[in-house]
Amino acid sequence: QVQLVESGGGLVQAGESLRLSCAASGSIFSINAMGWYRQAPGKQRELVAVIPSGGRTNYADSVKGRFTISRDNAKNTLYLQMNSLKPEDTAVYFCNAEYTVNARRFAAWGQGTQVTVSS
């Protein structure tokens, strides 16, 4: 199994930056892709950015040019650098890992970290 723990959320003003971190543990070698999702009050969870193992990163249109996803394999940590934050970026941000064990695919989620952007 894979366990994920996020950190780095907080309250910032519009235009400021935050960096989220996601520490992975467990069956790290089985991870196929990692990503960030977010869920605002009353809305469905949506993809923010994803980084497949050995593949190209992909971003939601709403964050392109402002957010950067990266992965430090030596530290087993996923990051999300968020710049030029907007009030509409306010949400709980979740780290996700997709992994395969014995040819079966699984998904792991972190507990979430709150990001609040004031105008």
CSV table of C-alpha atoms in Angstrom, one decimal, residues 30 32-33 97-108:
chain,number,residue,atom,x,y,z
A,30,SER,CA,4.6,0.6,-7.4
A,32,ASN,CA,2.5,4.9,-11.7
A,33,ALA,CA,1.5,8.6,-11.3
A,97,ALA,CA,-1.1,8.3,-6.1
A,98,GLU,CA,-2.1,5.7,-8.6
A,99,TYR,CA,-0.2,2.4,-8.1
A,100,THR,CA,-0.3,-1.2,-9.2
A,101,VAL,CA,0.1,-4.3,-7.1
A,102,ASN,CA,-0.2,-7.8,-8.5
A,103,ALA,CA,-1.6,-6.3,-11.8
A,104,ARG,CA,-4.4,-4.6,-9.8
A,105,ARG,CA,-4.7,-0.8,-9.9
A,106,PHE,CA,-5.2,1.2,-6.7
A,107,ALA,CA,-5.5,4.8,-5.7
A,108,ALA,CA,-4.3,6.4,-2.5
